[in-house]
XYZ file of C-alpha atoms in Angstrom:
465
model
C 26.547 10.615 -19.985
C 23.019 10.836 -21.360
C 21.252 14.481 -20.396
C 18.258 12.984 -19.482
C 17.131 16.580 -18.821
C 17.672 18.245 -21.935
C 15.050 15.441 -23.380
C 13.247 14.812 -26.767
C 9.995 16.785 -27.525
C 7.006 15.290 -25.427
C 5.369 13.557 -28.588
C 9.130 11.942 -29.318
C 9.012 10.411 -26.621
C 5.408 9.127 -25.999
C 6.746 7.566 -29.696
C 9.624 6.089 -28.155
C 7.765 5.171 -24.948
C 4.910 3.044 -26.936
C 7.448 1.601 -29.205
C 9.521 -0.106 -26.609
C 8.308 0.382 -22.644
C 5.673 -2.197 -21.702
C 3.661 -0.541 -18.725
C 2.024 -1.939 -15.884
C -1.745 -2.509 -15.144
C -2.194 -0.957 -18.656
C -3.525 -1.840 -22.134
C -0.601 -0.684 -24.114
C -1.959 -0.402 -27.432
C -4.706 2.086 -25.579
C -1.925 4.128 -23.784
C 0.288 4.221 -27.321
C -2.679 6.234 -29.059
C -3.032 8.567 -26.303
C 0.939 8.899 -25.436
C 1.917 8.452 -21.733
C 2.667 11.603 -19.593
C 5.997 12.173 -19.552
C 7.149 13.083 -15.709
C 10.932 14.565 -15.881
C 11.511 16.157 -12.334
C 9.697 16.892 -9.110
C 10.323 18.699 -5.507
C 8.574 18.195 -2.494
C 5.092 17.306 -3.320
C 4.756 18.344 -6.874
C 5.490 16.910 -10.184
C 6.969 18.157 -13.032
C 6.153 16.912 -17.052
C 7.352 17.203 -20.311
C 5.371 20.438 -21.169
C 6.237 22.030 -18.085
C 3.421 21.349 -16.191
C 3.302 21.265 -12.241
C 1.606 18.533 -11.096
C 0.327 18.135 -7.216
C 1.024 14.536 -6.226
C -1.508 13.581 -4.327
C -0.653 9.373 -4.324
C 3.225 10.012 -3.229
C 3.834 8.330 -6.275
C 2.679 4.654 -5.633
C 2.000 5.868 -1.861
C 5.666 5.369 -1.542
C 7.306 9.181 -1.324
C 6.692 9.780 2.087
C 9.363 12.132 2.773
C 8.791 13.911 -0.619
C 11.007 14.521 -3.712
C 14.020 15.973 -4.243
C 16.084 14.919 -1.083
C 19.674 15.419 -1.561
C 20.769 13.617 0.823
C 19.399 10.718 -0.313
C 21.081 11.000 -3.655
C 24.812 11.843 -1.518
C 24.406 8.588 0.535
C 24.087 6.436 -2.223
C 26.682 7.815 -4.744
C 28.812 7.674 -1.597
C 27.221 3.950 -0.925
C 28.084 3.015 -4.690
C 31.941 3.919 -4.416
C 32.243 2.480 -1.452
C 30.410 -0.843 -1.758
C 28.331 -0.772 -4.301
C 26.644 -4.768 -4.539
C 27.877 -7.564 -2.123
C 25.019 -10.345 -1.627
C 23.988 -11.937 1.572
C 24.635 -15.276 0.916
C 27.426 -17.943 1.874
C 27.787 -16.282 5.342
C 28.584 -13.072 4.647
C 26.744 -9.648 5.373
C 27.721 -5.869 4.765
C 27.511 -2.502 6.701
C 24.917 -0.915 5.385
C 22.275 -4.491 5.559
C 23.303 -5.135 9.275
C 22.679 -1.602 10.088
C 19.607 -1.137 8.563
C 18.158 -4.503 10.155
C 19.338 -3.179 13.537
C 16.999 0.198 12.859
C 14.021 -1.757 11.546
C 14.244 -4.186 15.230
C 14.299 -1.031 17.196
C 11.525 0.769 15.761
C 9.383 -2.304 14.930
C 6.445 -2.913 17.444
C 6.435 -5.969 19.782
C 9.417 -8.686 19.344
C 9.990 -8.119 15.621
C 13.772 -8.633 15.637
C 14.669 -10.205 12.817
C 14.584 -8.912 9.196
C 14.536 -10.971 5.594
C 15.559 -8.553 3.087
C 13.760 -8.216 -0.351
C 13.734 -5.868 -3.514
C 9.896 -4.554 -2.602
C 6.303 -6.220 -1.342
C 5.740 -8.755 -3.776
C 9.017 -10.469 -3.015
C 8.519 -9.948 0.941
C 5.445 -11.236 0.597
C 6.005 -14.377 -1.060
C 9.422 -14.980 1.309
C 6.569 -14.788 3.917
C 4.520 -17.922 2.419
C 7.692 -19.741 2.556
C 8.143 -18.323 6.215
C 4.865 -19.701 8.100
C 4.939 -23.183 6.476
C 8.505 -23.772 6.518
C 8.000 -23.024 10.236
C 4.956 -25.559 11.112
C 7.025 -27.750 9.065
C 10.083 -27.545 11.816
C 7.095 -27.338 14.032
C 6.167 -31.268 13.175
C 3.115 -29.457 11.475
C 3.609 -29.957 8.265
C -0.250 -29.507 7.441
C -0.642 -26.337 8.386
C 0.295 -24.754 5.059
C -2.798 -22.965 4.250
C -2.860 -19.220 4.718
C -5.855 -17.328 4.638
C -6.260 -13.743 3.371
C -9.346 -11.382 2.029
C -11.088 -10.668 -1.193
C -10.099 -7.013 -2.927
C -6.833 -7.060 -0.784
C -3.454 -6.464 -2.566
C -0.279 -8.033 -1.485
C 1.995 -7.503 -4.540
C 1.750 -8.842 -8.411
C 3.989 -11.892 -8.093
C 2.266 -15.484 -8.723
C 2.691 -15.868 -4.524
C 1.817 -12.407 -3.931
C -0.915 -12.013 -6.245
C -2.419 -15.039 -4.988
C -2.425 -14.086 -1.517
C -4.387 -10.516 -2.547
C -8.044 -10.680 -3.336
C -8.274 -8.832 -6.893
C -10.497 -11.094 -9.109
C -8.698 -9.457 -12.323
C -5.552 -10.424 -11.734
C -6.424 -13.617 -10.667
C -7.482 -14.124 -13.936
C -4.501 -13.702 -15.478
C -2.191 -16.276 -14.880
C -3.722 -19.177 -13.472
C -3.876 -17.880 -9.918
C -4.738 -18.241 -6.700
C -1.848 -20.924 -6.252
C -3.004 -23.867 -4.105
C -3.677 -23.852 -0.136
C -5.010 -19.922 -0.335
C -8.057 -19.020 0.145
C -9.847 -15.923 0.966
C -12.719 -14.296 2.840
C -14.789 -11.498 3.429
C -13.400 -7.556 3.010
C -14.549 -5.679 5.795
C -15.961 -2.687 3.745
C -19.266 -1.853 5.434
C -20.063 1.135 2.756
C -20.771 -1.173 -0.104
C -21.363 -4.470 1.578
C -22.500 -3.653 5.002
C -26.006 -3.460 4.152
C -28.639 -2.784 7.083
C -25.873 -3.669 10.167
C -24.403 -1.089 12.149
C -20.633 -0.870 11.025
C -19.513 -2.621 14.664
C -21.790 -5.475 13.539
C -20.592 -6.013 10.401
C -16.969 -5.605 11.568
C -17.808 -8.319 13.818
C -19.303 -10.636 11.296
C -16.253 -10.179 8.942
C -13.837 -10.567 11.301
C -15.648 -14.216 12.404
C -15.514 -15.228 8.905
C -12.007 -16.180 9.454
C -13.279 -18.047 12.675
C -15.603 -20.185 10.244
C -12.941 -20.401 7.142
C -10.537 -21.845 9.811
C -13.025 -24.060 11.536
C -14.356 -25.547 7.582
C -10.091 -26.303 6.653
C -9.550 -27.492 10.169
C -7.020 -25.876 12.624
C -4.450 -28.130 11.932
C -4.281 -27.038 7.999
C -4.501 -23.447 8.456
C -0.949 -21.542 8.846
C -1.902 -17.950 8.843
C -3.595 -14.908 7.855
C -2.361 -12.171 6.035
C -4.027 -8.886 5.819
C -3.389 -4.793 5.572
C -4.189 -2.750 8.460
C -5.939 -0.918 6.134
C -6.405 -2.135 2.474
C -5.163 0.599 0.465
C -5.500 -0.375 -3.453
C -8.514 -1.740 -2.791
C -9.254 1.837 -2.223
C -8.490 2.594 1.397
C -11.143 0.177 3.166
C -10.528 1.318 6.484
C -12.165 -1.602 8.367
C -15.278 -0.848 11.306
C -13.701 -0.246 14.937
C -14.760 -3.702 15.904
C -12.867 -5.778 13.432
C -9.233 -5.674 14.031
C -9.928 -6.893 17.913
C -11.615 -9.586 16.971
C -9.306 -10.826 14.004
C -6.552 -10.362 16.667
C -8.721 -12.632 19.521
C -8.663 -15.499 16.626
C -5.437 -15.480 15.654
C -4.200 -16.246 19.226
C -6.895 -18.438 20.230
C -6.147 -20.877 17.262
C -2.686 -20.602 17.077
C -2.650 -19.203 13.754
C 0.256 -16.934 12.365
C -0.896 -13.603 12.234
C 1.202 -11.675 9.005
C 0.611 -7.693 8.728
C 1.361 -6.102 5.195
C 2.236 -3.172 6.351
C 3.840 -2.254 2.786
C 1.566 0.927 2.337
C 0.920 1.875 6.182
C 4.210 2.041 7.451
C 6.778 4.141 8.327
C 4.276 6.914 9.215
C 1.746 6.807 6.571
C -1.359 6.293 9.988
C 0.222 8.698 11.869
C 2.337 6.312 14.050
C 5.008 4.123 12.672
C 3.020 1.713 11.669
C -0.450 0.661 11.672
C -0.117 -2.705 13.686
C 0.530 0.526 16.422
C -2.600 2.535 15.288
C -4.389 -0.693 15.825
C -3.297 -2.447 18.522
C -1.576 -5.316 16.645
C 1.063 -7.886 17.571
C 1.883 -9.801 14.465
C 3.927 -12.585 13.981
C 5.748 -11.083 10.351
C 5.213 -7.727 9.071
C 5.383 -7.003 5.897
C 7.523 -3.614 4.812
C 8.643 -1.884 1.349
C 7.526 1.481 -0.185
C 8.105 3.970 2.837
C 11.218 2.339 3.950
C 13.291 4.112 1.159
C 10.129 6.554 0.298
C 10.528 4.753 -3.069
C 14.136 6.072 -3.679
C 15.384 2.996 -3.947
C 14.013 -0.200 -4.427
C 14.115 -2.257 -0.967
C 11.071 -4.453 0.993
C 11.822 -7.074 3.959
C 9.530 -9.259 6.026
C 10.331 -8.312 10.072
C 10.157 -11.265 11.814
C 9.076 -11.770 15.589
C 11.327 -13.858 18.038
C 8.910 -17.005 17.992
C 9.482 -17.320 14.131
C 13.085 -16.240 13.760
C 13.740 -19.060 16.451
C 12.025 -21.461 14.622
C 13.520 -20.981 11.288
C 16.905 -20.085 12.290
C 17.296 -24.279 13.362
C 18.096 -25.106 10.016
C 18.843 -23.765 6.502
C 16.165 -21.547 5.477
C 16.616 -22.093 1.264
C 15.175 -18.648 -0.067
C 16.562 -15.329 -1.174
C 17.343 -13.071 -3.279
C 19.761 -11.455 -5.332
C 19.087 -8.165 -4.168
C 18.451 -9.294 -0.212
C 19.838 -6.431 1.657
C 21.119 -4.699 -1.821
C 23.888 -2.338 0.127
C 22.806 0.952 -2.217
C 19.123 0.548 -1.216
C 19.875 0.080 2.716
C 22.119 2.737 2.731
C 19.021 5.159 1.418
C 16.805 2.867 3.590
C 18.558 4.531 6.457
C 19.132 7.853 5.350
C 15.061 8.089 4.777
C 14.641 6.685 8.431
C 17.048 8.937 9.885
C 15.041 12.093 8.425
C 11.938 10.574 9.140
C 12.728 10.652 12.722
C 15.378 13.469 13.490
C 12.392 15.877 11.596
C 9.891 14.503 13.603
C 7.771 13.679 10.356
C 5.147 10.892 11.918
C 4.567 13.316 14.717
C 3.527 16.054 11.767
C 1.455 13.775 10.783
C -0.272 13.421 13.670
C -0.359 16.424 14.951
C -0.856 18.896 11.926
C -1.020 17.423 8.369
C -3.583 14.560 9.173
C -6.143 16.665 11.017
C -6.009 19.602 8.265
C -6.121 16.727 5.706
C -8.796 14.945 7.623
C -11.299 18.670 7.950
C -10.718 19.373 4.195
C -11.295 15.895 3.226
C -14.176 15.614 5.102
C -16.001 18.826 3.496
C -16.041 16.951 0.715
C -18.780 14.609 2.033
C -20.840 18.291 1.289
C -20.599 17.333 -2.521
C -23.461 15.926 -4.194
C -21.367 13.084 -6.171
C -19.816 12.091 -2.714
C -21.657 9.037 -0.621
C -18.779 8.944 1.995
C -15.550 10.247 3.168
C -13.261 8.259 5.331
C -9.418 9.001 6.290
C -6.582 7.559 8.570
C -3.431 9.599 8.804
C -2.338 10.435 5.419
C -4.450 8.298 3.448
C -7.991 8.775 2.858
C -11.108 7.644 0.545
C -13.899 9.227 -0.812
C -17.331 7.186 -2.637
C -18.710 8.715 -5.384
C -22.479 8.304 -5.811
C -25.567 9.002 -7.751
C -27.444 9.331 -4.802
C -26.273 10.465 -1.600
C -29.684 8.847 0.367
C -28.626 4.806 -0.086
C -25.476 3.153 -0.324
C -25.442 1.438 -3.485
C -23.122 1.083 -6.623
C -23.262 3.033 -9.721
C -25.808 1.246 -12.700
C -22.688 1.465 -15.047
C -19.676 -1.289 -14.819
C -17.765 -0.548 -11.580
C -14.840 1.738 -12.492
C -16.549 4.128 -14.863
C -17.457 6.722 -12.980
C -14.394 6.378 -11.279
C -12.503 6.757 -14.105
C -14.230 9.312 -15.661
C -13.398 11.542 -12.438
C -9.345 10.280 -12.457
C -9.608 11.906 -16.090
C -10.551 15.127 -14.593
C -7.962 15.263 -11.474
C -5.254 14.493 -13.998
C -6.564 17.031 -16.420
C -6.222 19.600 -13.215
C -2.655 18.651 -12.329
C -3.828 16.626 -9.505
C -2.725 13.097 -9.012
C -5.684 11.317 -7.304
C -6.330 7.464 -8.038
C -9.730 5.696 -8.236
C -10.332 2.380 -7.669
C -13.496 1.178 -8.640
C -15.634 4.284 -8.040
C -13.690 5.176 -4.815
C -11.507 8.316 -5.001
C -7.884 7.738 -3.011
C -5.063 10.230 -1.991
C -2.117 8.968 0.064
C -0.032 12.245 -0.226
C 3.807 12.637 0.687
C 3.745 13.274 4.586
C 5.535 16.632 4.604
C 2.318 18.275 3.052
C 2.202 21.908 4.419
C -1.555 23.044 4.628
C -1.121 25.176 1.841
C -0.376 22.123 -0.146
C -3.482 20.480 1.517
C -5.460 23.311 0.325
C -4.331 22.844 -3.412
C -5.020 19.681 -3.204
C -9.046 20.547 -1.651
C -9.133 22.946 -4.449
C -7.901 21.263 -7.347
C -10.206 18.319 -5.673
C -13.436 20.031 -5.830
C -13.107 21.192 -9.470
C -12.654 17.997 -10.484
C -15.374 17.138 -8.433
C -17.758 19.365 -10.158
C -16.655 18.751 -13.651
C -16.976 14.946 -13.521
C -20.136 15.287 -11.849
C -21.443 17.140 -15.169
C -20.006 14.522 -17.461
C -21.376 11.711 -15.201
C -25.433 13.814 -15.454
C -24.072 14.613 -18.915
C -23.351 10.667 -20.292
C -26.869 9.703 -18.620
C -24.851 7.750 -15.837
C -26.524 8.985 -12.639
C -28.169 5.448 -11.826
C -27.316 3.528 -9.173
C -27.888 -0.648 -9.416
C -30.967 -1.914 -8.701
């Protein structure tokens, strides 16, 4: 057995690493001259790396760790899983323990009539089952035209052609020849940046109505749905105006058109209810899961599917799926995650004590003079950096600089904060303690401060004309 913790010195294996690992979303000949950080353990809400380091993990790894690292029990259900059964597909009419009972969970703690579950590995998979979902059922509908799903610019629904398609993100479109045909997006509803002079319930309003339009310009009987996050969280926690989400809803169900909720980063606790179609309101059609399901210990995603749907599709062979549909190992964590999610009543922490602390430290931060705007839902929450706090405008320099610069400085404070753009994100494990919440303030701030020197420092206070 390798001893993966008695491990090669830190620069053997950034050597190693940039030899032979190709990473995601990064230039690799860049990373290879600076060496990756090498992670090697972590425990609750902090990391551990190569040279020892303890690292506060303020992203819950790709907002995924929602119960927090180091679970045992996780690890004893799925050794236990693996000796018992440990792969048996989902094909040819046959199913297995753990699949069934983890389908029977999701039904009873999804919102609404989503009773039905299509396993996947993770998001991008669920999400492109769920393009082949709404037009295979218009097809069976004697619809066949209404193939053409709608979704938002900056939104992120996975990194598959299908997924990738139906996000927003101009750069990855790029790459690859995408979108694929029959998507087509509209308007974010991000009022800080492209709200201009309307009030935030006006805006909301007009972005919501752009779907009216989009759907009126294809024609009803060509659109099959739209597909959006409660809140969009890599596109750096938009939390949409008050206004919007009622609206979208009103639309949906006045034209008939499938309404699809990724809920891969909001769920399982992550608003402060179960899932954000709750915090909002929402009755979707499919809802998209992954991440929080199996707080990232195993790999798992699924598309819960309502009645209407399920009906629909269940007439005749539905031919899709996976290898790794319902992967026994990764359902049998799946429930052992939901089971401490709810027996240690970790949504109602949430709710009741880590989200407000979160929510009073994060908003102090609004104080800072590099900080336009603070916003915050349940455990995830957004800050705009600025070079002037008086106008809501974009830095001078290329989008991303700024932001960057700042990421530099959380990292170099053992604090894992993202930025997207020049928006600052946490989405923390949701067992933070308030002392935890108070590192992170801490650690925050001084990486506030220091990046607001460089920024004066490199001449880059200007905002855009």
């Amino acid at each position: 057995m390798n001893k993966i913790t008695n491990h090669l010195a830190t620069a053997e294996l950034q050597a190693l690493d940039a030899a032979h690992h190709m990473h995601p979303f990064t230039a690799n000949a860049e990373l290879a001259k600076k060496g990756a950080r090498i992670i090697t353990q972590a425990d609750g809400v902090t990391l551990t790396d190569s040279e020892g380091e303890k690292i506060l993990d303020a992203m819950a790894g790709l907002w995924c760790v929602n119960i927090g690292y180091g679970r045992d029990e996780l690890a004893e259900v799925a050794a236990r899983q693996m000796k018992e059964l440990p792969y048996y597909n989902t094909f040819f009419m046959s199913s297995h323990v753990p699949a069934i009972a983890l389908a029977d969970k999701l039904a009873e703690l999804a919102p609404g009539d989503l009773n039905h579950v299509f396993f996947a590995s993770g998001g991008s998979e669920a999400n492109d089952t769920n393009i082949r979902l709404v037009r295979r059922y218009w097809d069976l509908m004697g619809k066949p035209g209404k193939k053409t799903i709608i979704s938002r610019k900056n939104a992120y629904h996975g990194t598959s052609i299908g997924a990738a398609s139906l996000g927003g993100m101009q750069g990855m479109h790029a790459q690859g020849g995408m979108p694929i045909p029959d998507i087509v997006h509209i308007g974010q509803p991000y009022w800080y940046l492209e709200g201009g002079d309307m009030s935030p319930e006006d805006f909301g309003l007009m972005r919501a109505r752009e779907l009216e339009a989009k759907i009126d310009e294809l024609g009803e009987d060509k659109v099959a749905a739209f597909i959006a996050e409660p809140i969009q969280g890599a596109g750096g926690v938009i939390i949409p105006p008050e206004s919007y989400w009622p609206e979208v809803s009103r639309i949906c169900a006045e034209r008939d058109i499938l309404l699809i909720v990724d809920e891969v980063i909001t769920g399982f606790g992550r608003t402060g209810e179960w899932f954000g179609t709750e915090y909002y309101g929402l009755k979707p059609d499919i809802m998209t899961v992954a991440k929080g399901l199996s707080s990232g210990y195993a790999p798992i995603g699924g598309s819960l599917v309502s009645d209407r749907v399920a009906e629909v599709i269940g007439r005749e062979e539905f031919t899709h799926g996976y290898t790794y549909s319902g992967h026994p190992v990764a359902a049998a964590v799946a429930l052992e995650n939901l089971r401490i999610l709810e027996e240690e009543k970790i949504v109602d922490h949430v709710k009741n004590e880590a989200a407000p602390y979160l929510a009073e430290k994060w908003h102090q931060l609004a104080d800072h003079p590099f900080v336009g705007e603070t916003t915050i839902v349940g455990m995830m929450a957004s800050l705009a950096l600025t070079a002037d706090k008086s106008v809501r405008k974009p830095f001078k320099a290329s989008p991303g600089t700024v932001g960057f610069m700042t990421r530099e400085r959380c990292f170099g404070n053992n604090l894992i904060m993202r930025h997207v753009a020049d928006r600052m994100i946490v989405a923390p494990p949701l067992v933070m303690t308030r002392s935890d919440i108070d590192t992170l303030f801490e650690r925050a701030v001084k990486s506030l401060d220091q990046a607001y020197e460089d920024v004066k420092d490199a001449g880059l206070m200007e905002t855009a004309d």
